[in-house]
PDB file of C-alpha atoms in Angstrom:
ATOM      1  CA  MET Y   1      13.515  -5.230  13.534  1.00 61.00           C
ATOM      2  CA  THR Y   2      13.625  -2.507  10.928  1.00 77.00           C
ATOM      3  CA  GLY Y   3      10.829  -0.276   9.730  1.00 75.00           C
ATOM      4  CA  PRO Y   4       9.945   0.731   6.202  1.00 76.00           C
ATOM      5  CA  ALA Y   5      12.469   2.691   4.180  1.00 77.00           C
ATOM      6  CA  PRO Y   6      12.123   6.462   4.500  1.00 83.00           C
ATOM      7  CA  ILE Y   7      10.505   8.382   1.656  1.00 85.00           C
ATOM      8  CA  ASP Y   8      12.504  11.135  -0.032  1.00 88.00           C
ATOM      9  CA  VAL Y   9       9.860  13.866  -0.006  1.00 91.00           C
ATOM     10  CA  ALA Y  10      11.659  16.155  -2.461  1.00 94.00           C
ATOM     11  CA  VAL Y  11      11.926  13.420  -5.092  1.00 91.00           C
ATOM     12  CA  GLN Y  12       8.294  12.402  -4.676  1.00 93.00           C
ATOM     13  CA  ARG Y  13       7.119  16.021  -4.832  1.00 96.00           C
ATOM     14  CA  ARG Y  14       9.030  16.479  -8.089  1.00 97.00           C
ATOM     15  CA  ARG Y  15       7.450  13.303  -9.498  1.00 96.00           C
ATOM     16  CA  LEU Y  16       4.015  14.584  -8.488  1.00 97.00           C
ATOM     17  CA  VAL Y  17       4.565  17.935 -10.210  1.00 98.00           C
ATOM     18  CA  VAL Y  18       5.851  16.247 -13.381  1.00 98.00           C
ATOM     19  CA  MET Y  19       2.866  13.887 -13.387  1.00 98.00           C
ATOM     20  CA  ALA Y  20       0.441  16.783 -12.925  1.00 98.00           C
ATOM     21  CA  ALA Y  21       2.027  18.723 -15.798  1.00 99.00           C
ATOM     22  CA  ILE Y  22       1.820  15.689 -18.081  1.00 99.00           C
ATOM     23  CA  ASN Y  23      -1.817  15.152 -17.125  1.00 99.00           C
ATOM     24  CA  VAL Y  24      -2.714  18.780 -17.869  1.00 99.00           C
ATOM     25  CA  ALA Y  25      -1.048  18.522 -21.285  1.00 99.00           C
ATOM     26  CA  CYS Y  26      -2.875  15.244 -21.925  1.00 99.00           C
ATOM     27  CA  LEU Y  27      -6.171  16.815 -20.861  1.00 99.00           C
ATOM     28  CA  PHE Y  28      -5.916  19.600 -23.433  1.00 99.00           C
ATOM     29  CA  THR Y  29      -4.711  17.182 -26.104  1.00 99.00           C
ATOM     30  CA  ALA Y  30      -7.602  14.815 -25.387  1.00 99.00           C
ATOM     31  CA  LEU Y  31     -10.083  17.695 -25.504  1.00 99.00           C
ATOM     32  CA  ALA Y  32      -8.711  18.784 -28.866  1.00 98.00           C
ATOM     33  CA  GLY Y  33      -8.918  15.201 -30.095  1.00 98.00           C
ATOM     34  CA  ALA Y  34     -12.511  14.843 -28.935  1.00 98.00           C
ATOM     35  CA  VAL Y  35     -13.550  18.120 -30.564  1.00 98.00           C
ATOM     36  CA  GLY Y  36     -11.810  17.199 -33.795  1.00 98.00           C
ATOM     37  CA  PHE Y  37     -13.328  13.724 -33.833  1.00 98.00           C
ATOM     38  CA  ILE Y  38     -16.882  14.675 -32.866  1.00 98.00           C
ATOM     39  CA  SER Y  39     -17.327  18.162 -34.322  1.00 98.00           C
ATOM     40  CA  PHE Y  40     -15.120  18.112 -37.410  1.00 98.00           C
ATOM     41  CA  HIS Y  41     -15.464  14.373 -38.201  1.00 98.00           C
ATOM     42  CA  LEU Y  42     -11.707  13.843 -38.432  1.00 98.00           C
ATOM     43  CA  ALA Y  43     -11.249  10.116 -37.890  1.00 98.00           C
ATOM     44  CA  TRP Y  44      -7.547  10.376 -37.055  1.00 98.00           C
ATOM     45  CA  MET Y  45      -8.344  12.632 -34.081  1.00 98.00           C
ATOM     46  CA  GLY Y  46      -9.825   9.574 -32.362  1.00 98.00           C
ATOM     47  CA  ALA Y  47      -6.312   8.150 -32.201  1.00 98.00           C
ATOM     48  CA  VAL Y  48      -5.052  11.445 -30.762  1.00 98.00           C
ATOM     49  CA  PHE Y  49      -7.743  11.283 -28.087  1.00 99.00           C
ATOM     50  CA  ALA Y  50      -6.950   7.664 -27.201  1.00 99.00           C
ATOM     51  CA  GLY Y  51      -3.210   8.340 -27.128  1.00 99.00           C
ATOM     52  CA  ALA Y  52      -3.644  11.311 -24.812  1.00 99.00           C
ATOM     53  CA  ILE Y  53      -5.806   9.302 -22.416  1.00 99.00           C
ATOM     54  CA  LEU Y  54      -3.293   6.441 -22.371  1.00 99.00           C
ATOM     55  CA  ALA Y  55      -0.384   8.840 -21.828  1.00 99.00           C
ATOM     56  CA  GLY Y  56      -2.200  10.416 -18.868  1.00 99.00           C
ATOM     57  CA  PHE Y  57      -2.786   7.009 -17.300  1.00 99.00           C
ATOM     58  CA  ALA Y  58       0.833   6.054 -17.941  1.00 99.00           C
ATOM     59  CA  ALA Y  59       1.989   9.175 -16.088  1.00 98.00           C
ATOM     60  CA  GLN Y  60      -0.110   8.180 -13.084  1.00 98.00           C
ATOM     61  CA  VAL Y  61       1.269   4.637 -13.149  1.00 97.00           C
ATOM     62  CA  TRP Y  62       4.783   6.111 -13.308  1.00 97.00           C
ATOM     63  CA  LEU Y  63       4.059   8.110 -10.140  1.00 96.00           C
ATOM     64  CA  VAL Y  64       2.725   5.085  -8.263  1.00 94.00           C
ATOM     65  CA  LEU Y  65       5.604   2.849  -9.337  1.00 94.00           C
ATOM     66  CA  GLY Y  66       8.020   5.569  -8.225  1.00 90.00           C
ATOM     67  CA  MET Y  67       6.648   5.241  -4.705  1.00 87.00           C
ATOM     68  CA  LYS Y  68       7.289   1.512  -4.802  1.00 84.00           C
ATOM     69  CA  ARG Y  69      10.868   1.869  -6.047  1.00 75.00           C
ATOM     70  CA  ARG Y  70      12.589   3.991  -3.440  1.00 64.00           C
ATOM     71  CA  PRO Y  71      16.279   4.914  -3.631  1.00 58.00           C
TER      72      PRO Y  71
END
């Protein structure tokens, strides 16, 4: 009987750092989009806000799927 495959900690740590950096960039982009949409009434900034939120979620999904797919 075999146990679960071992996790490569270095690879997962790198994925976590990349995901965190993407989320920070998406946070500032979403904030800029929200300010532009609400304060300056720029309709196209709503798309920037939505895109930043979706990109942040995609980065988190990428991290989780990376745990599932182990080398």
